[in-house]
Amino acid sequence: MNAATTQKHPLDGMLRTDRIPHIWCPGCGIGTVFSSSLIAISSMGTDPMKTAVVSGIGCSGRGAGYVNLDSYHTTHGRAIPFATGMKLANPELTVVVFSGDGDLFAIGGNHFIHAARRNMDLTVICVNNLNYGMTGGQAAATTPHLAKTSTTQRGNPEGPFNLPLLAYACGATFIARWTMLHTRDLTQSISEALTHTGFSFIEVLAPCPTGYGRKNKLKNSDLLKVYQEKAIIKNGANPAETILDMEQGITLGKFVEYDRPTYADNYKSVNCD
Amino acid sequence: MESAVLSGEHFFNGDVACAEGALAAGCRFFAGYPITPATEIAEHMSKRLPGVGGHFIQMEDEISAMAAIIGASCAGVKSMTATSGPGFSLMMENIGLGIAMETPCVLVNVQRAGPSTGLPTLGAQGDMMQARWGSHGHYEIIALAPSSPQEIFYQTITAFNLSETYRVPVLVMADEIVGHLSERVIIPDASKIKLQSRPRPKGRKDRFKPFHPGPNGVAPMAHAGEGYMVHFTGLTHDERGYPVMTAEAQAEMMERITGKIRRNLDKIIQVEKYRLEDADIAIVSYGISSRSSQAAVDEAREQGIKAGLLRLLTVWPFPEDMIRELARRVKCLITVELNLGQIHLEVQRCSEGKAPALLIGHAGGSAITPEEILEKIKKQASGS
């Protein structure tokens, strides 16, 4: 037998290997973000049995289906409220929401802002591929102005959210943005977010060559080049000053980490003291 | 810790009685959103849950409330939400998620007149078909219909028990009149209240299949954090919980989620037969309308008319066999409900032309009076 087929991948224990191959396209960035998340979870030092992964619908939403942890693939946009119920019902759980930009910020936007406002103790990892990949590359709430998608064929008349700024304004207490090229920084940020008590948000830029790339005449490597060359790493940057602009630059880093009581802390102090 | 079961005699409205029923049933998580005429349930739960070690959260909308109770139930806590028409519409998608994930939870709908914003403060029973078919796809669901504060107390307990036993969302289809009506409610000793809890896994964790049915068709449920590494999805899935995109997997899963209800109808369906043994005219009713119906039956009997009442405590699954049996031996069936004919359609279907199936109903906003029902009974009696 070929050695390559028998060699065990270091993350095999974290995967439902009987569900591989996954559905992600060649050149897709989700797998790298997924790996970083699994490395961070497995090196967390806490019991993986006490970690649950919740996702919504979309390409990134399929992440929950491959992770060998308690995992819940919910309805479109509703991963955060599902995770909220789970966390409040069993506060011992570390609850990770792994989903995409369309899921978390368009259909699920209302839940994101309220969970951040409450400082619900969740870790939200958003793979931002700038479009709806699963349904064939439609415009999202993160699609750059004038970018072409299958529903903005002459260019996107709308502009995107600046997600770290949105998260900050809503009250998230840990905020970072990386690209899937910055795997060490990303893994480090996810590890920190997992141990941070409160609402943690990590945006990860990842290419979608099949959806976004094709329509904007970007080769597989083009967006990666932009992510490499335009990256401006600025830890501690004011979220209001972070930019995500393919020409001017992409601000990356761990922008925010501070402590304030979580929803559960406040619920307890109001109701039980 | 406060007592979860307030044994004794109380004067409660239906909403409060519902909340107390939930607490007595072991509900320890409530997620909701304010809406007339169900708000008092959320208010009462917010006051009571912290004292019994439970958790209340007011969510940003009804969509998230429904998602949160499924999440909480997957972590092992008996969970509930309560709403009315517009909120019920918003919960539909996640009711489907609860069905597909086979997750126990209870949803109370204190019905008001619709469509749309309708009559927020006035009662109706217009969401009965939505209760049956409101979420997309084919499925089976359980829906109960209480007619008084005392009954909503017990039915909420029953709803939790059925939900736990069959791993299915259970609907308590109350209405504004029952919700806001204050009456005597007797809460028994905690020891007298029988509670069920979901079947739980035994044996090796690595061999556990979260959707492999047990003897009654219901799979044991493992919770997040217990080490079973379960996967739950709204996609069509096999017994491992893994998505499988084939017609065969769809058929198998549908058989599982509908079969566990269809094969246990005798254990699920509850009705009350009132003066039906020798009846010529059978009223079929539920909820608040069944109280007017009962009064009309008594008055008809006073006047020498053989009327009786089949009161549906369980509306879904529908007691098809009972209607079939009734249609063979009565002269006519009259459905009384606060809508323009929903359960009436089911009565018509199941009577199979053996007896005429008539309707007394209006679009909501006020209760149907015993006089209206009596008049129709008398008309039928004189015509026969």
XYZ file of C-alpha atoms in Angstrom:
657
model
C 0.000 0.000 0.000
C 1.145 3.499 -0.785
C 2.687 5.214 2.240
C 0.752 8.397 1.509
C -2.574 6.642 1.939
C -1.716 5.129 5.290
C -0.019 8.093 6.905
C -2.102 9.655 9.618
C -2.732 13.373 9.445
C -2.088 15.092 12.784
C -5.641 16.431 12.771
C -7.313 13.090 11.940
C -8.525 12.735 15.495
C -10.368 16.027 15.155
C -12.032 15.047 11.902
C -14.886 12.797 10.903
C -12.556 11.108 8.431
C -15.420 8.967 7.168
C -16.924 12.148 5.764
C -13.873 13.090 3.731
C -13.592 14.152 0.882
C -15.228 17.452 1.795
C -17.333 19.575 -0.527
C -14.978 22.565 -0.732
C -13.686 23.482 -4.206
C -10.036 23.419 -5.263
C -8.487 26.746 -4.307
C -11.098 27.457 -1.622
C -9.738 29.040 1.545
C -12.179 27.515 4.017
C -10.119 24.359 4.603
C -7.160 26.381 5.853
C -9.333 28.353 8.255
C -10.916 25.092 9.360
C -7.463 23.568 10.021
C -6.387 26.595 12.038
C -9.561 26.313 14.080
C -8.996 22.617 14.752
C -5.355 23.188 15.740
C -6.443 25.952 18.102
C -9.212 23.811 19.628
C -6.971 20.763 20.025
C -4.174 22.768 21.638
C -6.515 24.638 23.923
C -5.660 22.396 26.843
C -9.316 22.022 27.724
C -11.405 18.959 27.150
C -12.452 18.762 23.483
C -15.465 16.803 24.684
C -16.654 20.054 26.231
C -16.401 21.928 22.949
C -19.338 22.224 20.584
C -19.210 23.627 17.064
C -22.292 25.313 15.645
C -22.661 26.517 12.098
C -25.293 27.940 9.820
C -25.772 27.328 6.117
C -23.309 27.803 3.301
C -19.880 26.501 2.337
C -18.303 27.461 5.660
C -21.387 26.181 7.425
C -20.415 22.706 6.319
C -17.484 22.894 8.726
C -19.615 21.538 11.545
C -20.162 18.383 9.530
C -16.479 17.479 9.363
C -15.345 18.154 12.907
C -15.241 15.219 15.295
C -16.788 17.137 18.161
C -20.384 17.698 19.147
C -21.436 19.634 16.091
C -24.641 21.275 14.973
C -25.409 22.388 11.438
C -28.425 24.639 11.939
C -30.607 26.876 9.743
C -29.421 29.759 7.591
C -28.297 32.640 9.778
C -29.300 31.048 13.069
C -26.066 29.542 14.336
C -25.542 32.317 16.902
C -28.946 32.082 18.615
C -28.709 28.276 18.582
C -25.248 28.571 20.161
C -26.641 31.096 22.662
C -29.224 28.585 23.880
C -26.609 25.857 24.070
C -24.132 27.976 26.036
C -26.747 29.208 28.518
C -28.076 25.688 29.018
C -24.604 24.324 29.738
C -22.113 27.064 30.674
C -19.310 24.476 30.918
C -19.306 24.147 27.146
C -16.958 26.106 24.930
C -19.211 26.988 22.023
C -17.634 27.890 18.687
C -19.645 29.293 15.812
C -17.970 28.544 12.477
C -19.786 30.058 9.532
C -19.594 32.339 6.538
C -20.108 36.023 5.850
C -23.466 35.618 4.134
C -24.797 33.476 6.938
C -23.522 35.596 9.812
C -23.948 39.118 8.440
C -26.868 39.189 6.019
C -29.563 36.738 7.069
C -28.011 36.349 10.525
C -26.886 39.949 11.046
C -29.468 40.713 13.692
C -28.292 37.816 15.840
C -24.641 38.813 15.517
C -25.213 42.355 16.741
C -27.303 41.245 19.697
C -24.959 38.476 20.792
C -22.072 40.988 20.669
C -24.131 43.540 22.604
C -24.839 40.936 25.281
C -21.176 39.868 25.336
C -22.400 36.303 25.062
C -19.488 33.984 25.776
C -19.111 32.563 22.264
C -16.268 32.388 19.753
C -17.458 33.358 16.297
C -15.177 32.531 13.373
C -16.364 34.069 10.118
C -14.836 32.899 6.867
C -15.302 35.917 4.625
C -15.062 34.927 0.967
C -16.837 38.097 -0.185
C -19.820 36.275 -1.686
C -22.370 33.461 -1.381
C -20.321 30.502 -2.566
C -22.736 27.624 -2.031
C -25.446 29.062 -4.258
C -23.060 30.023 -7.039
C -21.485 33.361 -6.193
C -24.110 35.983 -5.417
C -23.496 39.368 -3.788
C -23.197 39.403 -0.003
C -23.146 42.073 2.689
C -19.346 41.850 2.403
C -18.971 42.082 -1.391
C -16.789 45.063 -2.371
C -18.441 47.979 -4.157
C -18.462 47.424 -7.941
C -17.363 43.776 -7.662
C -19.123 41.420 -10.051
C -21.216 38.568 -8.791
C -24.014 36.562 -10.382
C -26.556 39.001 -8.907
C -24.468 42.117 -9.552
C -23.320 41.363 -13.076
C -22.546 44.994 -13.869
C -20.895 45.625 -10.530
C -22.108 45.776 -6.947
C -24.040 48.995 -6.349
C -23.744 48.452 -2.583
C -20.785 48.668 -0.260
C -19.639 46.105 2.307
C -19.724 46.098 6.095
C -16.451 46.684 7.880
C -16.929 43.651 10.116
C -14.414 44.431 12.904
C -15.886 47.916 13.260
C -19.407 46.503 13.323
C -18.388 43.982 15.975
C -16.703 46.696 18.037
C -19.694 49.035 17.863
C -21.934 46.204 18.997
C -19.785 45.390 22.016
C -17.645 42.389 21.048
C -14.767 42.086 23.518
C -12.268 40.242 21.299
C -11.869 41.176 17.642
C -9.297 40.054 15.099
C -9.013 39.921 11.332
C -6.608 37.733 9.358
C -6.457 36.136 5.969
C -6.116 32.398 5.421
C -2.501 33.033 4.419
C -1.671 34.193 7.943
C -2.209 30.780 9.479
C 0.077 31.167 12.495
C -1.421 34.503 13.498
C -4.878 33.171 12.789
C -4.374 30.033 14.871
C -2.935 32.156 17.671
C -5.931 34.505 17.548
C -8.416 31.618 17.575
C -6.614 30.115 20.589
C -6.816 33.419 22.408
C -10.430 33.894 21.416
C -11.306 30.451 22.757
C -9.866 31.296 26.155
C -11.223 34.850 26.143
C -14.366 35.132 28.239
C -16.983 37.047 26.297
C -18.006 37.547 22.699
C -15.006 36.890 20.443
C -15.060 37.573 16.745
C -12.494 36.598 14.144
C -12.927 37.516 10.517
C -10.821 35.478 8.110
C -10.502 36.491 4.484
C -10.428 33.485 2.201
C -10.606 33.222 -1.575
C -13.567 31.735 -3.428
C -12.095 31.085 -6.879
C -15.197 29.308 -8.166
C -17.694 31.990 -7.194
C -16.075 35.349 -6.635
C -12.818 34.733 -8.489
C -14.254 33.643 -11.819
C -16.688 36.522 -12.097
C -14.047 39.117 -11.250
C -11.472 37.608 -13.608
C -9.203 36.683 -10.723
C -7.021 33.613 -11.101
C -6.707 31.282 -8.130
C -3.543 33.000 -7.027
C -4.618 36.599 -7.681
C -6.650 37.147 -4.541
C -3.971 35.400 -2.488
C -1.420 37.821 -3.909
C -3.618 40.744 -2.905
C -3.973 39.249 0.569
C -0.212 38.892 0.794
C 0.863 42.167 -0.745
C -1.823 44.463 0.625
C -1.752 43.134 4.165
C -1.055 45.766 6.787
C -0.590 44.063 10.134
C -1.552 46.472 12.875
C -2.346 44.802 16.173
C -4.371 47.034 18.440
C -5.605 49.176 15.544
C -8.717 51.209 16.188
C -11.453 49.213 14.400
C -12.745 52.478 12.911
C -9.416 52.885 11.138
C -9.130 49.364 9.765
C -9.604 49.063 6.029
C -10.402 46.244 3.643
C -9.584 47.598 0.215
C -8.001 45.551 -2.549
C -6.049 48.620 -3.749
C -5.264 50.606 -0.620
C -4.618 47.799 1.794
C -6.128 45.310 4.210
C -5.669 45.938 7.899
C -5.052 42.712 9.800
C -4.341 41.960 13.424
C -5.825 41.491 16.811
C -7.599 44.782 17.192
C -9.543 44.503 20.412
C -9.363 42.535 23.625
C -10.892 43.806 26.826
C -12.942 42.448 29.669
C -16.461 43.306 30.625
C -19.059 41.118 32.295
C -20.668 38.564 30.010
C -24.402 38.135 29.646
C -24.267 35.169 32.015
C -22.269 37.128 34.621
C -24.777 39.947 34.541
C -27.751 37.588 34.564
C -26.345 35.957 37.661
C -25.575 39.187 39.476
C -28.996 40.636 38.693
C -31.061 37.548 39.455
C -29.170 35.389 41.883
C -27.176 37.631 44.244
C -34.043 27.689 45.617
C -37.725 28.427 45.175
C -40.236 25.686 44.555
C -40.821 24.870 40.898
C -44.217 23.370 41.697
C -46.519 25.813 43.438
C -48.830 23.191 44.912
C -52.120 24.655 46.055
C -55.076 26.642 44.832
C -54.496 29.732 42.705
C -56.340 32.326 40.662
C -54.290 32.496 37.467
C -54.856 33.593 33.939
C -54.098 31.006 31.261
C -50.728 32.500 30.382
C -49.486 32.317 33.973
C -50.966 28.831 34.399
C -49.075 27.790 31.260
C -45.801 29.133 32.665
C -46.405 27.313 35.964
C -47.179 24.126 34.042
C -43.867 24.460 32.222
C -41.977 24.898 35.482
C -43.753 21.912 36.989
C -42.800 19.913 33.896
C -39.125 20.677 34.451
C -38.679 23.460 31.901
C -35.502 25.323 32.829
C -34.853 27.378 29.717
C -37.150 29.899 28.098
C -36.262 32.114 25.150
C -38.915 34.458 23.888
C -39.922 37.742 22.369
C -42.792 39.933 23.609
C -46.051 39.589 21.721
C -49.670 40.083 22.678
C -51.428 37.987 23.952
C -48.587 35.628 24.961
C -46.332 38.148 26.701
C -47.434 37.211 30.213
C -45.906 33.766 29.745
C -42.476 35.319 29.079
C -42.920 37.786 31.923
C -43.819 35.070 34.373
C -40.978 32.831 33.231
C -38.512 35.731 33.560
C -39.628 36.179 37.153
C -39.711 32.514 38.104
C -36.887 30.782 36.223
C -33.887 32.297 38.055
C -35.352 31.138 41.372
C -35.530 27.513 40.257
C -32.077 27.369 38.693
C -33.285 28.020 35.183
C -32.567 30.601 32.554
C -34.757 33.142 30.787
C -33.577 35.172 27.839
C -35.445 37.736 25.806
C -34.152 37.289 22.279
C -34.023 39.772 19.408
C -36.909 38.121 17.554
C -38.976 34.943 17.415
C -36.624 33.329 14.914
C -33.783 33.440 17.406
C -36.056 32.421 20.295
C -36.930 29.201 18.490
C -33.278 28.590 17.539
C -32.169 29.177 21.134
C -34.595 26.672 22.652
C -33.435 23.983 20.231
C -29.822 24.766 21.118
C -30.604 24.608 24.825
C -32.449 21.326 24.413
C -29.473 19.862 22.538
C -27.450 20.712 25.639
C -29.912 18.706 27.738
C -32.286 21.272 29.230
C -36.064 21.168 28.820
C -36.873 24.304 26.848
C -39.829 26.375 25.768
C -40.924 29.490 23.935
C -44.304 31.197 23.660
C -45.699 33.463 20.995
C -48.718 34.428 18.912
C -49.552 34.645 15.179
C -46.795 36.851 13.692
C -44.167 35.270 15.916
C -45.498 31.806 15.140
C -44.959 32.559 11.443
C -41.359 33.559 12.162
C -40.725 30.348 14.094
C -41.796 28.059 11.278
C -38.373 27.420 9.768
C -36.828 26.393 13.063
C -39.804 24.211 13.963
C -38.658 22.243 10.938
C -35.131 22.209 12.349
C -36.460 20.814 15.631
C -38.303 18.120 13.707
C -35.285 17.208 11.565
C -32.924 17.259 14.547
C -35.520 15.349 16.597
C -35.052 17.790 19.433
C -37.633 18.002 22.216
C -39.032 21.478 22.889
C -42.390 23.121 23.538
C -43.871 26.066 21.664
C -46.988 27.776 23.005
C -49.093 29.769 20.552
C -51.653 31.982 22.273
C -53.613 32.547 19.102
C -54.978 35.922 18.049
C -56.889 36.755 14.901
C -54.858 37.068 11.701
C -53.714 37.283 8.969
C -50.788 39.627 9.523
C -51.073 41.861 12.605
C -54.793 41.107 12.691
C -56.479 41.589 16.046
C -53.615 41.442 18.545
C -55.778 41.550 21.650
C -58.618 39.305 20.491
C -58.795 35.560 20.261
C -59.011 33.195 17.321
C -58.126 29.646 16.406
C -56.891 30.490 12.940
C -53.397 28.957 13.147
C -54.506 25.333 13.392
C -53.503 24.375 9.859
C -50.308 26.393 10.173
C -49.564 24.310 13.255
C -49.907 21.202 11.120
C -48.201 22.262 7.920
C -46.548 25.644 8.520
C -42.949 24.521 8.166
C -41.932 23.326 4.725
C -41.787 19.667 3.819
C -43.791 16.721 5.075
C -43.673 15.862 8.762
C -45.682 14.859 11.792
C -46.129 17.128 14.764
C -48.068 17.090 18.008
C -50.437 19.952 18.894
C -52.646 20.261 21.960
C -55.529 22.662 22.529
C -56.351 23.853 26.064
C -59.743 25.293 26.985
C -59.051 26.802 30.412
C -56.232 27.982 32.687
C -56.433 24.700 34.585
C -56.208 22.729 31.382
C -53.323 24.740 29.953
C -51.428 23.987 33.168
C -51.834 20.250 32.600
C -51.450 20.386 28.841
C -48.150 22.208 29.108
C -46.896 19.342 31.271
C -48.294 16.861 28.742
C -46.616 18.802 25.948
C -43.229 18.426 27.635
C -43.834 14.748 28.294
C -44.806 14.028 24.687
C -41.965 16.141 23.379
C -39.455 14.251 25.500
C -40.937 10.844 24.743
C -41.045 11.304 20.964
C -38.224 13.815 20.476
C -40.426 16.216 18.581
C -41.420 19.872 19.054
C -44.878 19.974 20.661
C -47.261 22.878 20.154
C -49.707 24.117 22.766
C -52.334 25.870 20.638
C -54.065 28.128 23.142
C -55.925 31.302 22.253
C -56.231 34.830 23.612
C -59.393 34.040 25.549
C -57.829 31.136 27.428
C -54.587 33.078 27.826
C -56.255 36.084 29.447
C -59.055 34.342 31.277
C -58.458 34.119 35.044
C -59.865 31.113 36.847
C -59.105 28.750 39.649
C -56.043 26.632 38.985
C -55.201 23.770 41.282
C -51.590 22.662 41.238
C -51.086 19.211 42.732
C -48.166 18.032 44.837
C -45.003 17.594 42.828
C -45.094 13.869 43.635
C -48.428 13.575 41.802
C -47.069 15.010 38.559
C -45.717 12.349 36.226
C -42.783 13.520 34.167
C -41.109 11.928 31.182
C -37.636 12.563 29.922
C -36.041 11.822 26.577
C -34.520 8.385 25.992
C -30.793 8.457 26.755
C -27.934 6.482 25.220
C -26.326 3.471 26.826
C -23.254 1.541 25.774
C -20.116 2.489 23.906
C -19.861 6.125 22.969
C -17.838 5.484 19.813
C -20.520 3.183 18.425
C -23.420 5.460 19.241
C -25.640 6.514 16.343
C -27.664 9.562 17.379
C -30.607 8.785 15.093
C -30.829 5.022 15.418
C -34.359 4.389 16.671
C -35.105 2.522 19.874
C -37.987 0.068 20.348
C -40.751 2.704 20.120
C -39.164 4.275 17.045
C -37.448 7.039 18.997
C -33.657 7.311 19.089
C -31.861 7.913 22.400
C -30.538 11.469 22.598
C -26.973 12.407 23.553
C -26.307 15.967 24.624
C -23.491 18.352 23.765
C -20.584 17.895 26.139
C -21.174 14.241 26.990
C -18.452 12.836 24.740
C -20.600 11.209 22.079
C -19.324 13.628 19.418
C -22.721 13.785 17.768
C -23.557 15.557 14.553
C -26.994 17.116 14.127
C -28.089 18.742 10.881
C -31.203 20.026 9.179
C -30.008 18.301 6.007
C -31.438 14.887 5.229
C -29.249 12.547 7.257
C -28.693 8.914 8.114
C -28.699 7.305 11.562
C -25.228 8.667 12.247
C -26.570 12.150 11.617
C -24.450 12.447 8.468
C -25.946 14.258 5.464
C -26.915 11.932 2.624
C -28.339 13.546 -0.490
C -30.389 10.712 -1.975
C -34.048 9.859 -2.369
C -33.443 6.657 -0.367
C -31.983 8.535 2.604
C -34.861 11.013 2.414
C -37.413 8.189 2.464
C -35.660 6.502 5.384
C -35.455 9.670 7.455
C -39.069 10.587 6.706
C -40.145 7.134 7.790
C -38.275 7.628 11.045
C -39.640 11.084 11.882
C -43.220 10.385 10.795
C -43.313 6.730 11.841
C -42.481 7.412 15.485
C -45.669 9.529 15.675
C -47.912 7.472 13.358
C -47.119 4.235 15.170
C -47.926 5.683 18.580
C -51.207 7.457 17.849
C -53.036 5.533 20.570
C -50.540 6.770 23.139
C -50.487 10.357 21.878
C -54.083 11.244 21.037
C -56.330 12.341 23.869
C -59.962 13.311 23.485
C -62.854 13.789 25.858
C -66.172 12.221 24.909
C -69.074 14.110 26.457
C -72.616 12.682 26.234
C -71.659 11.028 22.978
C -72.804 7.420 23.613
C -76.315 7.856 22.222
C -75.811 11.139 20.366
C -77.476 11.885 17.054
C -75.657 15.165 16.644
C -71.931 15.206 17.411
C -70.110 18.462 18.006
C -66.365 18.353 17.383
C -64.509 21.176 19.055
C -61.353 22.146 20.933
C -59.922 24.965 23.022
C -62.169 27.823 24.073
C -64.826 26.866 21.494
C -65.300 23.517 23.170
C -66.543 25.240 26.343
C -69.322 27.003 24.442
C -69.994 23.689 22.727
C -70.347 21.843 26.025
C -72.847 24.424 27.298
C -74.830 24.084 24.062
C -74.860 20.286 24.337
C -76.235 20.496 27.893
C -78.957 22.895 26.819
C -79.858 20.714 23.821
C -80.127 17.677 26.102
C -82.420 19.717 28.399
C -84.607 20.241 25.358
C -84.597 16.548 24.536
C -82.119 16.643 21.673
C -79.492 13.923 21.677
C -76.381 16.042 21.224
C -72.852 15.150 22.303
C -69.365 16.587 22.173
C -66.051 15.164 21.035
C -63.531 17.497 22.622
C -60.106 17.299 21.060
C -57.350 17.697 23.641
C -54.903 16.622 20.949
C -55.617 18.227 17.596
C -52.510 16.935 15.789
C -52.084 14.116 15.051
C -55.765 14.197 14.158
C -58.026 11.529 15.700
C -59.029 10.194 12.291
C -60.384 6.840 13.488
C -62.636 8.431 16.082
C -64.208 10.732 13.507
C -64.682 7.762 11.133
C -66.364 5.792 13.880
C -68.529 8.725 14.895
C -69.582 9.487 11.312
C -70.956 5.953 10.991
C -73.310 6.319 13.923
C -74.471 9.953 14.152
C -76.836 11.922 11.957
C -74.481 14.852 11.605
C -71.157 16.269 12.752
C -70.722 19.939 13.571
C -67.237 21.380 14.001
C -67.081 24.464 16.196
C -63.934 26.554 15.912
C -62.807 30.181 15.790
C -61.819 30.252 12.136
C -63.520 29.827 8.793
C -63.073 26.066 8.697
C -59.724 24.357 9.340
C -60.271 21.366 11.607
C -63.656 21.256 9.874
C -61.791 20.150 6.729
C -60.302 17.238 8.639
C -63.683 16.263 10.069
C -65.134 16.428 6.565
C -62.294 14.276 5.222
C -62.596 11.643 7.921
C -66.391 11.476 7.922
C -66.028 10.095 4.370
C -69.527 11.158 3.422
C -71.102 8.872 6.029
C -72.637 11.878 7.817
C -72.871 15.523 6.827
C -70.055 17.599 8.339
C -71.108 21.151 9.139
C -69.186 24.131 10.495
C -69.888 26.776 13.071
C -67.061 29.237 12.853
C -66.153 32.859 12.372
C -62.921 34.675 11.674
C -62.072 35.462 15.287
C -62.322 38.467 17.585
C -64.938 37.032 19.936
C -65.891 33.647 21.316
C -68.599 31.575 19.680
C -71.613 31.639 21.994
C -73.533 28.569 23.204
C -76.668 30.139 21.711
C -75.252 30.086 18.172
C -74.320 26.460 18.565
C -77.648 25.511 20.132
C -79.519 27.151 17.293
C -77.662 25.057 14.738
C -78.168 21.889 16.787
C -81.900 22.571 16.975
C -82.080 23.216 13.257
C -80.368 19.945 12.527
C -82.558 18.080 15.028
C -85.772 19.395 13.545
C -84.607 18.705 10.005
C -83.826 15.074 10.767
